[in-house]
Coordinates of C-alpha atoms and ligand atoms in Angstrom, one line a residue:
X1 CA -5.5 30.2 -7.3
X2 CA -6.2 29.2 -10.9
X3 CA -9.5 27.6 -12.0
X4 CA -7.8 24.3 -12.9
X5 CA -6.2 24.2 -9.5
X6 CA -9.5 24.6 -7.8
X7 CA -11.3 22.0 -10.0
X8 CA -8.8 19.3 -9.0
X9 CA -9.0 20.0 -5.2
X10 CA -12.0 18.6 -3.3
X11 CA -14.5 21.1 -2.0
X12 CA -13.6 20.4 1.6
X13 CA -10.4 19.0 3.1
X14 CA -11.8 19.1 6.6
X15 CA -13.5 15.8 7.1
X16 CA -10.8 13.4 6.1
X17 CA -8.4 12.7 9.0
X18 CA -5.3 11.8 7.1
X19 CA -3.1 8.9 8.4
X20 CA 0.5 9.6 9.5
X21 CA 0.3 13.2 8.3
X22 CA 0.6 16.7 9.5
X23 CA -3.1 17.4 8.8
X24 CA -2.9 21.1 9.7
X25 CA 0.1 21.7 7.5
X26 CA -1.4 19.7 4.6
X27 CA -4.7 21.4 4.7
X28 CA -3.1 24.8 4.4
X29 CA -1.0 23.8 1.4
X30 CA -2.4 20.6 0.0
X31 CA -0.4 18.2 -2.2
X32 CA -3.0 16.3 -4.3
X33 CA -2.0 13.7 -6.8
X34 CA -4.5 13.5 -9.7
X35 CA -3.0 11.0 -12.1
X36 CA -0.3 8.3 -12.2
X37 CA 1.4 6.8 -15.2
X38 CA 4.5 4.5 -15.3
X39 CA 6.9 5.9 -12.8
X40 CA 5.4 9.5 -12.8
X41 CA 2.8 11.2 -10.7
X42 CA 0.9 14.3 -11.7
X43 CA -0.3 16.9 -9.2
X44 CA -3.3 19.1 -8.9
X45 CA -1.2 22.1 -9.7
X46 CA 0.3 20.8 -12.9
X47 CA 3.6 19.4 -11.6
X48 CA 5.0 16.0 -12.6
X49 CA 6.9 14.0 -10.0
X50 CA 9.1 11.0 -10.5
X51 CA 8.1 8.4 -8.0
X52 CA 11.3 7.9 -6.2
X53 CA 9.8 5.8 -3.4
X54 CA 7.5 3.6 -5.5
X55 CA 4.6 5.1 -3.5
X56 CA 5.2 3.6 0.0
X57 CA 7.5 1.0 -1.5
X58 CA 4.4 -0.6 -3.0
X59 CA 4.3 0.2 -6.7
X60 CA 7.6 -1.3 -7.9
X61 CA 6.2 -2.2 -11.4
X62 CA 5.0 1.4 -12.0
X63 CA 1.5 2.8 -12.2
X64 CA -1.3 1.9 -14.5
X65 CA 0.0 -1.6 -15.5
X66 CA -2.5 -2.8 -18.0
X67 CA -2.0 -6.5 -17.2
X68 CA -2.9 -5.9 -13.6
X69 CA -5.9 -3.7 -14.4
X70 CA -7.2 -6.3 -16.9
X71 CA -6.8 -9.1 -14.4
X72 CA -8.8 -7.2 -11.8
X73 CA -11.5 -6.3 -14.3
X74 CA -11.9 -9.8 -15.4
X75 CA -12.0 -11.1 -11.9
X76 CA -14.6 -8.5 -10.8
X77 CA -16.8 -9.5 -13.8
X78 CA -16.7 -13.2 -12.9
X79 CA -16.5 -13.4 -9.1
X80 CA -16.3 -10.2 -7.1
X81 CA -16.3 -11.7 -3.6
X82 CA -16.7 -15.0 -1.9
X83 CA -16.2 -15.5 1.8
X84 CA -12.9 -17.1 2.7
X85 CA -14.0 -19.1 5.7
X86 CA -14.9 -22.8 5.2
X87 CA -15.1 -22.3 1.4
X88 CA -12.9 -20.9 -1.3
X89 CA -12.2 -20.4 -5.0
X90 CA -9.5 -21.4 -7.3
X91 CA -7.4 -18.3 -7.5
X92 CA -6.2 -18.2 -3.9
X93 CA -4.9 -21.7 -4.1
X94 CA -3.2 -21.0 -7.5
X95 CA -1.5 -17.9 -6.0
X96 CA -0.4 -19.8 -2.9
X97 CA 1.4 -22.3 -5.1
X98 CA 3.0 -19.5 -7.1
X99 CA 4.2 -17.8 -3.9
X100 CA 5.5 -21.1 -2.4
X101 CA 7.6 -21.6 -5.5
X102 CA 9.5 -18.4 -4.7
X103 CA 9.8 -18.6 -0.9
X104 CA 13.0 -20.2 0.5
X105 CA 13.2 -23.9 1.5
X106 CA 10.0 -25.2 3.0
X107 CA 8.2 -22.0 3.8
X108 CA 5.4 -23.3 1.6
X109 CA 2.2 -22.8 3.6
X110 CA 0.6 -19.5 2.8
X111 CA -1.9 -17.5 4.9
X112 CA -3.5 -14.4 3.5
X113 CA -4.1 -11.2 5.4
X114 CA -5.1 -7.7 4.4
X115 CA -1.9 -5.6 4.8
X116 CA 1.6 -5.7 6.3
X117 CA 0.3 -5.0 9.9
X118 CA -2.1 -7.9 9.8
X119 CA 0.5 -10.1 8.3
X120 CA 2.8 -9.4 11.3
X121 CA -0.1 -9.8 13.7
X122 CA -0.9 -13.2 12.1
X123 CA 2.8 -14.3 12.3
X124 CA 2.7 -13.5 16.0
X125 CA -0.4 -15.6 16.5
X126 CA 0.9 -18.4 14.4
X127 CA 4.1 -18.6 16.4
X128 CA 2.1 -18.9 19.6
X129 CA -0.4 -21.4 18.1
X130 CA 2.6 -23.5 16.9
X131 CA 4.2 -23.7 20.3
X132 CA 0.8 -24.5 22.0
X133 CA 0.4 -27.3 19.4
X134 CA 3.6 -28.9 20.4
X135 CA 2.9 -28.5 24.1
X136 CA 5.2 -25.5 24.8
X137 CA 2.5 -23.3 26.3
X138 CA 4.9 -21.0 28.0
X139 CA 6.4 -19.7 24.8
X140 CA 4.5 -16.5 24.2
X141 CA 7.2 -13.8 24.6
X142 CA 8.6 -11.9 21.6
X143 CA 11.8 -10.1 20.7
X144 CA 11.8 -7.2 18.3
X145 CA 14.5 -4.6 17.6
X146 CA 14.9 -0.9 18.1
X147 CA 14.1 1.1 14.9
X148 CA 12.1 -1.8 13.6
X149 CA 8.8 -1.0 12.0
X150 CA 6.2 -3.8 11.7
X151 CA 2.9 -1.8 11.3
X152 CA 0.3 -0.3 13.6
X153 CA -1.8 -3.0 15.1
X154 CA -1.1 -3.6 18.8
X155 CA 1.1 -6.7 18.4
X156 CA 2.9 -5.2 15.4
X157 CA 3.3 -1.9 17.2
X158 CA 4.7 -3.6 20.3
X159 CA 7.4 -5.6 18.5
X160 CA 8.3 -2.5 16.5
X161 CA 10.9 -0.2 17.9
X162 CA 9.9 3.4 17.1
X163 CA 9.2 5.2 20.4
X164 CA 7.1 8.0 18.7
X165 CA 4.7 5.4 17.4
X166 CA 4.1 3.7 20.7
X167 CA 4.5 6.3 23.4
X168 CA 0.8 7.3 23.4
X169 CA -0.2 3.7 23.7
X170 CA 2.2 2.3 26.3
X171 CA -0.7 1.1 28.6
X172 CA -2.2 -1.1 25.9
X173 CA 0.9 -2.7 24.4
X174 CA 1.4 -6.5 24.3
X175 CA 3.2 -7.8 27.4
X176 CA 6.4 -9.9 27.3
X177 CA 8.2 -8.0 24.5
X178 CA 11.9 -7.0 24.6
X179 CA 14.0 -5.2 22.0
X180 CA 17.5 -5.7 20.8
X181 CA 19.6 -2.7 19.8
X182 CA 19.4 -1.6 16.2
X183 CA 22.3 -2.2 14.0
X184 CA 23.2 1.2 12.8
X185 CA 26.7 2.2 14.1
X186 CA 28.4 5.5 13.7
X187 CA 31.0 4.0 11.4
X188 CA 28.3 2.8 9.0
X189 CA 27.6 6.4 7.9
X190 CA 28.6 6.3 4.3
X191 CA 29.1 2.6 3.9
X192 CA 27.9 1.1 0.6
X193 CA 25.9 -2.1 1.0
X194 CA 26.5 -4.3 4.0
X195 CA 28.7 -2.9 6.8
X196 CA 31.6 -5.1 7.9
X197 CA 31.2 -4.3 11.6
X198 CA 28.3 -4.8 14.0
X199 CA 27.5 -8.6 13.8
X200 CA 28.0 -8.8 17.6
X201 CA 24.8 -6.8 18.1
X202 CA 23.0 -10.1 17.4
X203 CA 24.3 -11.2 20.8
X204 CA 21.6 -9.0 22.3
X205 CA 19.2 -11.9 21.6
X206 CA 21.3 -14.1 23.8
X207 CA 21.2 -11.6 26.6
X208 CA 17.4 -11.3 26.3
X209 CA 17.1 -15.1 26.2
X210 CA 19.0 -15.2 29.5
X211 CA 16.7 -12.6 31.0
X212 CA 13.4 -14.0 29.9
X213 CA 14.5 -17.7 29.6
X214 CA 15.0 -18.8 26.0
X215 CA 12.3 -21.5 26.6
X216 CA 9.7 -18.7 27.1
X217 CA 10.4 -16.9 23.8
X218 CA 8.2 -17.7 20.9
X219 CA 9.9 -15.7 18.2
X220 CA 12.4 -13.0 17.3
X221 CA 11.1 -10.7 14.5
X222 CA 13.3 -8.4 12.4
X223 CA 13.2 -6.7 9.1
X224 CA 16.2 -8.1 7.2
X225 CA 16.8 -4.5 6.1
X226 CA 15.0 -2.0 8.4
X227 CA 13.0 0.0 5.9
X228 CA 10.9 2.7 7.5
X229 CA 13.5 4.1 9.8
X230 CA 15.8 4.9 6.9
X231 CA 17.2 1.8 5.3
X232 CA 19.4 0.2 7.9
X233 CA 21.5 -2.6 6.2
X234 CA 22.3 -5.6 8.3
X235 CA 26.0 -6.0 9.1
X236 CA 27.7 -8.9 7.5
X237 CA 27.0 -12.1 9.4
X238 CA 24.4 -10.4 11.7
X239 CA 21.4 -12.3 10.4
X240 CA 23.4 -15.6 10.4
X241 CA 24.1 -15.1 14.1
X242 CA 20.5 -14.3 14.9
X243 CA 19.6 -17.6 13.2
X244 CA 22.1 -19.6 15.3
X245 CA 20.9 -18.1 18.6
X246 CA 17.3 -18.8 17.6
X247 CA 18.2 -22.4 16.8
X248 CA 20.0 -22.8 20.1
X249 CA 17.0 -21.8 22.1
X250 CA 14.3 -23.2 19.8
X251 CA 13.0 -19.6 19.1
X252 CA 11.3 -19.0 15.7
X253 CA 12.9 -16.4 13.5
X254 CA 10.4 -14.2 11.7
X255 CA 11.6 -12.0 8.8
X256 CA 9.3 -9.1 8.1
X257 CA 9.8 -8.8 4.4
X258 CA 6.9 -6.4 3.8
X259 CA 9.4 -4.0 2.2
X260 CA 12.2 -6.3 1.1
X261 CA 9.9 -9.1 -0.2
X262 CA 9.4 -9.5 -4.0
X263 CA 12.7 -8.2 -5.4
X264 CA 13.8 -5.1 -3.6
X265 CA 17.2 -6.6 -2.8
X266 CA 17.6 -8.2 -6.2
X267 CA 16.4 -11.6 -4.9
X268 CA 12.8 -12.7 -4.4
X269 CA 13.3 -12.3 -0.7
X270 CA 16.1 -10.8 1.5
X271 CA 16.3 -14.3 3.1
X272 CA 17.7 -15.7 -0.1
X273 CA 19.8 -12.6 -0.8
X274 CA 21.5 -12.8 2.7
X275 CA 21.5 -16.6 2.8
X276 CA 19.5 -17.0 6.0
X277 CA 16.2 -18.9 6.1
X278 CA 13.7 -17.8 8.7
X279 CA 10.7 -19.8 9.9
X280 CA 8.1 -17.3 8.9
X281 CA 8.1 -14.5 6.3
X282 CA 5.6 -11.7 6.2
X283 CA 5.0 -9.8 3.0
X284 CA 2.6 -7.2 1.6
X285 CA 3.2 -4.0 -0.6
X286 CA 4.7 -5.3 -3.9
X287 CA 2.6 -8.5 -3.7
X288 CA -0.2 -6.7 -5.6
X289 CA 2.0 -3.8 -6.9
X290 CA 0.2 -1.8 -4.1
X291 CA -3.0 -1.7 -6.1
X292 CA -5.2 -3.8 -3.8
X293 CA -4.4 -4.2 -0.1
X294 CA -3.0 -7.7 0.6
X295 CA -0.7 -9.3 3.2
X296 CA 0.8 -12.8 3.1
X297 CA 2.4 -15.0 5.7
X298 CA 4.6 -17.9 4.6
X299 CA 5.4 -20.5 7.2
X300 CA 7.5 -23.7 7.3
X301 CA 5.9 -27.1 6.8
X302 CA 6.5 -28.2 10.4
X303 CA 4.6 -25.2 11.8
X304 CA 1.5 -25.8 9.6
X305 CA 1.6 -29.6 10.2
X306 CA 1.8 -29.2 13.9
X307 CA -1.1 -26.8 14.1
X308 CA -3.1 -29.1 11.8
X309 CA -2.2 -32.3 13.8
X310 CA -3.1 -30.7 17.1
X311 CA -6.8 -30.4 16.2
X312 CA -9.4 -33.2 15.7
X313 CA -10.7 -33.7 12.2
X314 CA -13.5 -31.3 11.4
X315 CA -12.4 -28.6 13.9
X316 CA -11.1 -25.2 12.9
X317 CA -7.4 -25.5 13.5
X318 CA -6.5 -21.8 13.8
X319 CA -9.1 -19.3 15.1
X320 CA -7.8 -16.4 13.0
X321 CA -8.6 -14.8 9.7
X322 CA -10.1 -11.7 8.0
X323 CA -13.2 -10.9 5.9
X324 CA -10.7 -9.8 3.2
X325 CA -8.2 -12.7 3.5
X326 CA -7.2 -13.6 0.0
X327 CA -10.3 -12.0 -1.7
X328 CA -10.6 -12.5 -5.4
X329 CA -9.7 -8.9 -6.4
X330 CA -6.4 -9.0 -4.4
X331 CA -5.5 -12.4 -5.6
X332 CA -6.1 -11.6 -9.2
X333 CA -3.8 -8.6 -8.9
X334 CA -1.2 -10.7 -7.2
X335 CA -1.3 -13.4 -9.9
X336 CA -0.9 -10.7 -12.6
X337 CA 2.1 -9.3 -10.6
X338 CA 3.7 -12.8 -10.4
X339 CA 3.4 -13.2 -14.1
X340 CA 5.1 -9.8 -14.7
X341 CA 7.9 -10.8 -12.3
X342 CA 8.6 -13.8 -14.5
X343 CA 8.1 -12.3 -17.9
X344 CA 10.3 -9.3 -17.2
X345 CA 12.8 -11.1 -15.1
X346 CA 12.3 -8.3 -12.5
X347 CA 14.5 -9.6 -9.7
X348 CA 17.5 -9.8 -12.0
X349 CA 16.7 -6.4 -13.4
X350 CA 16.9 -5.0 -9.8
X351 CA 20.2 -6.8 -9.3
X352 CA 21.7 -5.3 -12.5
X353 CA 20.7 -1.7 -11.8
X354 CA 21.6 -1.7 -8.1
X355 CA 25.2 -0.6 -8.5
X356 CA 24.2 2.3 -10.7
X357 CA 21.7 3.4 -8.0
X358 CA 24.4 3.0 -5.3
X359 CA 26.8 5.2 -7.2
X360 CA 24.2 7.8 -7.9
X361 CA 23.0 8.0 -4.3
X362 CA 26.5 8.2 -2.9
X363 CA 27.4 11.0 -5.3
X364 CA 25.3 13.3 -3.0
X365 CA 27.9 12.9 -0.2
X366 CA 29.3 16.3 -0.9
X367 CA 26.1 18.0 0.3
X368 CA 26.9 19.4 3.7
X369 CA 23.6 18.9 5.3
X370 CA 23.7 15.1 4.6
X371 CA 24.7 13.1 7.7
X372 CA 24.7 9.6 6.2
X373 CA 23.9 7.6 3.1
X374 CA 23.1 3.9 2.9
X375 CA 21.9 1.5 0.2
X376 CA 21.2 -2.1 -0.8
X377 CA 19.5 -3.3 -4.0
X378 CA 17.0 -0.6 -4.9
X379 CA 16.7 0.7 -1.4
X380 CA 18.4 3.8 -0.1
X381 CA 18.4 5.9 3.0
X382 CA 19.8 9.5 3.5
X383 CA 19.9 11.1 6.9
X384 CA 19.6 14.9 6.9
X385 CA 21.4 16.7 9.7
X386 CA 18.9 17.7 12.4
X387 CA 17.6 21.3 12.3
X388 CA 16.0 22.7 15.5
X389 CA 14.2 19.5 16.4
X390 CA 14.0 15.9 15.2
X391 CA 11.9 15.4 12.0
X392 CA 11.8 19.1 10.9
X393 CA 14.6 18.9 8.4
X394 CA 13.3 15.6 6.9
X395 CA 9.8 17.1 6.4
X396 CA 11.2 20.2 4.8
X397 CA 13.5 18.3 2.5
X398 CA 10.5 16.2 1.5
X399 CA 8.6 19.3 0.6
X400 CA 11.5 20.8 -1.3
X401 CA 11.9 17.5 -3.3
X402 CA 8.2 17.6 -4.1
X403 CA 8.6 21.1 -5.4
X404 CA 11.6 19.9 -7.5
X405 CA 9.5 17.1 -9.0
X406 CA 10.4 14.1 -6.9
X407 CA 8.2 11.9 -4.7
X408 CA 10.1 10.4 -1.7
X409 CA 9.2 9.2 1.8
X410 CA 10.6 10.9 4.9
X411 CA 10.7 9.3 8.3
X412 CA 12.0 11.7 10.9
X413 CA 15.1 13.2 9.4
X414 CA 15.7 10.1 7.1
X415 CA 14.7 10.1 3.5
X416 CA 13.7 6.8 2.0
X417 CA 14.5 6.2 -1.6
X418 CA 13.0 3.1 -3.2
X419 CA 12.8 3.5 -7.0
X420 CA 10.5 1.3 -9.0
X421 CA 12.0 -1.9 -10.3
X422 CA 11.2 -1.0 -13.8
X423 CA 13.3 2.2 -13.7
X424 CA 16.2 2.7 -16.1
X425 CA 19.5 4.5 -15.7
X426 CA 18.0 7.8 -16.9
X427 CA 15.3 7.6 -14.2
X428 CA 18.0 7.0 -11.5
X429 CA 19.8 10.0 -12.8
X430 CA 16.6 12.1 -12.6
X431 CA 15.9 10.9 -9.0
X432 CA 19.5 11.8 -7.9
X433 CA 19.5 15.1 -9.7
X434 CA 16.1 16.1 -8.1
X435 CA 17.4 14.9 -4.7
X436 CA 20.3 17.2 -5.2
X437 CA 18.0 20.1 -6.1
X438 CA 15.6 19.5 -3.2
X439 CA 18.3 19.0 -0.6
X440 CA 20.3 22.1 -1.8
X441 CA 17.2 24.3 -1.8
X442 CA 16.5 23.1 1.8
X443 CA 20.1 24.0 2.8
X444 CA 19.7 27.5 1.4
X445 CA 16.4 28.0 3.3
Ligands
LIG1 C1 8.5 -3.9 7.4 C2 7.0 -3.4 7.5 N1 6.2 -4.2 8.1 C3 4.9 -3.9 8.2 C4 4.4 -2.8 7.7 C5 2.9 -2.4 7.8 O1 2.3 -2.6 6.6 P1 0.8 -1.9 6.4 O2 1.0 -0.4 6.4 O3 0.4 -2.5 5.0 O4 0.0 -2.4 7.5 C6 5.2 -1.9 7.0 C7 4.7 -0.7 6.4 O5 5.5 0.1 5.9 C8 6.6 -2.2 6.9 O6 7.5 -1.4 6.3

C-alpha cells in the first residue's frame, strides 16, 4: 500500500454501516472517492472515473457547479435555517412557483420533503387525505407494480415491487396493497426506446380493481420508466391505458418521477414526454443536482383545494411534514438548478444527444454475456447473463467497470447507465468504450 493510498483512506472503516452495500466485501477492498469535478470522479488510489450514472442519477449537471455552490454559500450566510411549520421564508415560495411552471397541466401545488422515499410516503398520505376530504373514507388501498422502486420507508417499500427489499419486513408492510405485473417482456430484449407490445399489461389494474373494488383504491403508483430495476421502458400506449382505467374508477394516478423528473427523458417530466398527465408527481434527485437532499410532491389543484376546504379556518389542514421540508439550503440549491436548466436549455440538450447514446449503448450487443439492452432519453439498462446466482455477475461487472475507469450503478444483474445531461458525444463514447472493457474483462474472468 502506498503512502498516498493510506492517507486518503480513513483510519477505520469499521464503524460506518454502509447503506445498500456489501459491507464485508467493501471493507476488504475499499473504493473511496476523494474528489469530483465536472463528470469525473477521482479515487483514493489515483484512478479517474467517468460518472456514467450521474451518481445515483442525481448529479446530471455534473460535479462542482460553481453557480450552485455560490447559491448555497450565500443562503447559509444569510439564513441557514428556519422552521417550516407555521412560518416560512421567501425562497421556498419562489421555488414552488418555478416548479409549478414546469409541471404538466394543473399540478401546481408543491409540497417539500427530504428525499425520494419521503416524497412517495407523502404522496400516499396526500391521496388518502384527499379522499377523506371528499368523503370517500374507504379509499385507502394502493396499487404498485412488480419491479417498481419507490424508496425504503414502509409505505414506499410496500408499493415497490422488489422482493429482496421487502422480504425481511413482510410483517410490517402497509396493508391493502396489490401489484400489477411489470412491463418487461421477452421480446423487448434489444428494443430501442418504447416497445410496441405489452400495453395490455395495464389491464392488470382493471383486474385488481375488480378484486379490491375500484371504489376502495386510492391510487395507482408507477415510475413512468422503472429506473432502479434496470430501465424498463413503458410499452407504447401502456401509460395511456393506466390513465383511462384510473379515470374509470376514480383512482388517482401517481407518477414517481424521482429518476425521470427534470429532464432525463428529454422533457421536464416523463408525463409530458409520454403525453399522460398523472394526478400527483414525486421528484427528488436532480432537483438539487443531488447536492442537498430534497424531495418534492406536485399535486393537482383539486386535491389541494379539497384538503384545504375540508378544514376550518385556522386549523392545520394536513398533519404531515418534516423538520427539513424545504429548508433554505436545499431550496437555494434547487433554485440555482432551475436557472441552469433554463440557461443551458438542458432538456433539449438531452433530447438531442439521446439518439447518439442509444446507438452507442446498442453497439455493445455483440458481447455474448449481455442478455438485453434498453434505453430512453439519457437512461439505459443492460442485463448481464446470470452467473451462479442472481446479482453476482452484475456486481462483478460493476467492479470491472470501476477498474476500467467507469462509475455505473448495478442492481442485481442489471447495469444502470444514466449519463449526466451535460455530457458530450466524446463522453458517451468514453462511457461505451469503458463499458465494453469492463464487461469483456468480466467475461474473461
Ligand atoms: C423512482 C424512485 N423513487 C424513490 C426513490 C427513493 O429516493 P431516496 O433514495 O432519495 O429516498 C428512488 C431512489 O432511487 C427512486 O429511484
